[in-house]
Coordinates of N, CA and C in Angstrom, one line a residue:
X897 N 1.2 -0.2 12.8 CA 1.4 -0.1 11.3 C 2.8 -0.5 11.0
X898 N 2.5 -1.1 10.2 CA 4.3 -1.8 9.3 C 5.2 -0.4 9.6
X899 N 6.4 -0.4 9.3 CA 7.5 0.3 9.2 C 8.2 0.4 7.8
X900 N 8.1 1.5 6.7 CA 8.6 1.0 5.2 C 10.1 1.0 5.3
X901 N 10.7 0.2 4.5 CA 12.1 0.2 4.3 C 12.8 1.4 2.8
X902 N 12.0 2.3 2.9 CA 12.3 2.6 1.6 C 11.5 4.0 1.5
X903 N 11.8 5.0 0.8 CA 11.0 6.2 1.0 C 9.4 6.4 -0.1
X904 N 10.0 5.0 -0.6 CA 8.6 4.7 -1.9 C 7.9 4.0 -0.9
X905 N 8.1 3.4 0.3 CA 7.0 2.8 0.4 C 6.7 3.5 1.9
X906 N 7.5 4.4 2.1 CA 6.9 5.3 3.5 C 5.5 6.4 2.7
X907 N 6.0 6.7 1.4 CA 4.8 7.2 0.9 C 3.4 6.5 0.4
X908 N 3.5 5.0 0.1 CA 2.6 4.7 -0.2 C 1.8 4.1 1.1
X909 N 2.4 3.8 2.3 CA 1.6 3.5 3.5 C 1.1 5.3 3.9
X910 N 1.7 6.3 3.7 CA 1.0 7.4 4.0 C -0.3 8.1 3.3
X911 N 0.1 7.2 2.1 CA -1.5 7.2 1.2 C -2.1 6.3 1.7
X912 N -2.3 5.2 2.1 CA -2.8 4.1 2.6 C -4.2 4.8 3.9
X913 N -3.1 5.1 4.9 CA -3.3 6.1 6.3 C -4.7 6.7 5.8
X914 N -4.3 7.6 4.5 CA -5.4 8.7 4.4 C -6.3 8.1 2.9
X915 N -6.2 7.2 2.4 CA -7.3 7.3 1.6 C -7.8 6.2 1.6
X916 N -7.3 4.7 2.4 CA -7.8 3.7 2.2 C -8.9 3.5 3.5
X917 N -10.2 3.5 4.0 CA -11.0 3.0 5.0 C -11.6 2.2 5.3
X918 N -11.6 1.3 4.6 CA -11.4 -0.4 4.9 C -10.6 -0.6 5.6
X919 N -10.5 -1.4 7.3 CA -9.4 -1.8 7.7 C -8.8 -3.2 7.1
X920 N -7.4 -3.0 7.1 CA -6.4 -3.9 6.0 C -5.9 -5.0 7.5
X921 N -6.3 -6.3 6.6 CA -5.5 -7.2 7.7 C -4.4 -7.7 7.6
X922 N -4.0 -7.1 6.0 CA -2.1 -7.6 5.9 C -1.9 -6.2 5.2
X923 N -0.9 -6.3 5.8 CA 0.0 -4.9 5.0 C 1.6 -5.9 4.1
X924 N 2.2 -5.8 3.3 CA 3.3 -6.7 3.1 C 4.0 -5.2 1.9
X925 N 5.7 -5.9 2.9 CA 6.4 -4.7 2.0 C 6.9 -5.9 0.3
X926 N 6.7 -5.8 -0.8 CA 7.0 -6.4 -1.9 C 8.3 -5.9 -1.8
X927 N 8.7 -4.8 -2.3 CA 10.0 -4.0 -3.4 C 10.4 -2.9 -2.8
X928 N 10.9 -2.3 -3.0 CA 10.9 -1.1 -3.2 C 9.9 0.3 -3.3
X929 N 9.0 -0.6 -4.2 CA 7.8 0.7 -5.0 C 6.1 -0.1 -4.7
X930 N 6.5 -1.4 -4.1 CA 5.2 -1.9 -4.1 C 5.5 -2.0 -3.0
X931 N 3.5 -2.4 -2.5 CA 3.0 -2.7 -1.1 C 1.7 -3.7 -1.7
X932 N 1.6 -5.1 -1.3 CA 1.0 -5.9 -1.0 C -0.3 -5.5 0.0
X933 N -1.7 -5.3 0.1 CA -2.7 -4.9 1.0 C -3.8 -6.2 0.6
X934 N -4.4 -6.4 2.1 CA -5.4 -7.2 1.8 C -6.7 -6.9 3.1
X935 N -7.4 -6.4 2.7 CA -8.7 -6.4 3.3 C -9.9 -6.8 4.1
X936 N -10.8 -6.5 5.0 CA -11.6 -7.0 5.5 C -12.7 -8.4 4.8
X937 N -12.5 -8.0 3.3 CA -13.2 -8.3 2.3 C -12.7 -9.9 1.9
X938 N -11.1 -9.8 2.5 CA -10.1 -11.1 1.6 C -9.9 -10.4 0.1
X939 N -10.3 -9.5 -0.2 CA -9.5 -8.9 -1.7 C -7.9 -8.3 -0.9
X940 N -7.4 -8.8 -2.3 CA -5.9 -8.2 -2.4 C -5.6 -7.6 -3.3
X941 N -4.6 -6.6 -3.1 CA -4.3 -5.5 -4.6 C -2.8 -5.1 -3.9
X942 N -2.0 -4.8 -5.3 CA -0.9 -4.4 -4.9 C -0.6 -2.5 -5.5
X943 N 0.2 -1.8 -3.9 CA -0.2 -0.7 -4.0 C 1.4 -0.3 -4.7
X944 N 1.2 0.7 -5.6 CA 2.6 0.6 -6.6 C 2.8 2.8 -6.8
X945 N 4.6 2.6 -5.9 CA 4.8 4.3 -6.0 C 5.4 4.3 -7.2
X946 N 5.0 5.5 -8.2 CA 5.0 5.8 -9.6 C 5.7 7.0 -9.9
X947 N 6.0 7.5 -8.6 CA 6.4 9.1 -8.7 C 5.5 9.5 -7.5
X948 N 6.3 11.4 -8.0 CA 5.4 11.8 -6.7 C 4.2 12.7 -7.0
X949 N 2.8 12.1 -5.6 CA 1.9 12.1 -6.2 C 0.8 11.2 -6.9
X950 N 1.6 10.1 -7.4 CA 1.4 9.4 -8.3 C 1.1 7.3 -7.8
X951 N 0.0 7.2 -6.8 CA 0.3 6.2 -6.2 C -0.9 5.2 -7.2
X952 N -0.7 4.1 -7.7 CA -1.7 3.2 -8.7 C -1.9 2.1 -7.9
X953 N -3.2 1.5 -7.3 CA -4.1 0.4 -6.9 C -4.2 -0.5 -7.8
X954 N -4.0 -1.7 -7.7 CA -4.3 -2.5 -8.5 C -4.7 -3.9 -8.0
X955 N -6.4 -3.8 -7.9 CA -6.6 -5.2 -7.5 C -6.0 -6.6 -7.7
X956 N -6.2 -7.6 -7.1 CA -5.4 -9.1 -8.0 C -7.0 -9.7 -8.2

């Protein structure tokens, strides 16, 4: 598993861990607050920390 540079994105790969069950064949650090994921499927979505608690999916 990637390594986050940032404590927004050590939370959003620990949401990742536990709610995503699709295995992901790219993980990519964006920012800060985003995480780039892309899937078994070839969909991509970028995962974005909002607060805490507060993690938003958003397909491309």
């Amino acid at each position: 598993m990637i390594k986050a540079e940032t404590v927004e994105q050590f939370y959003i790969l620990k949401w990742l861990e536990v709610n995503f069950v699709t295995e992901l064949l790219e993980i990519k650090l964006v920012d800060r607050y985003t995480v780039k994921i892309k899937d078994a499927d070839n969909k991509i979505a970028s995962v974005t920390y909002a607060g805490k608690d507060n993690i938003i999916l958003t397909e491309e």
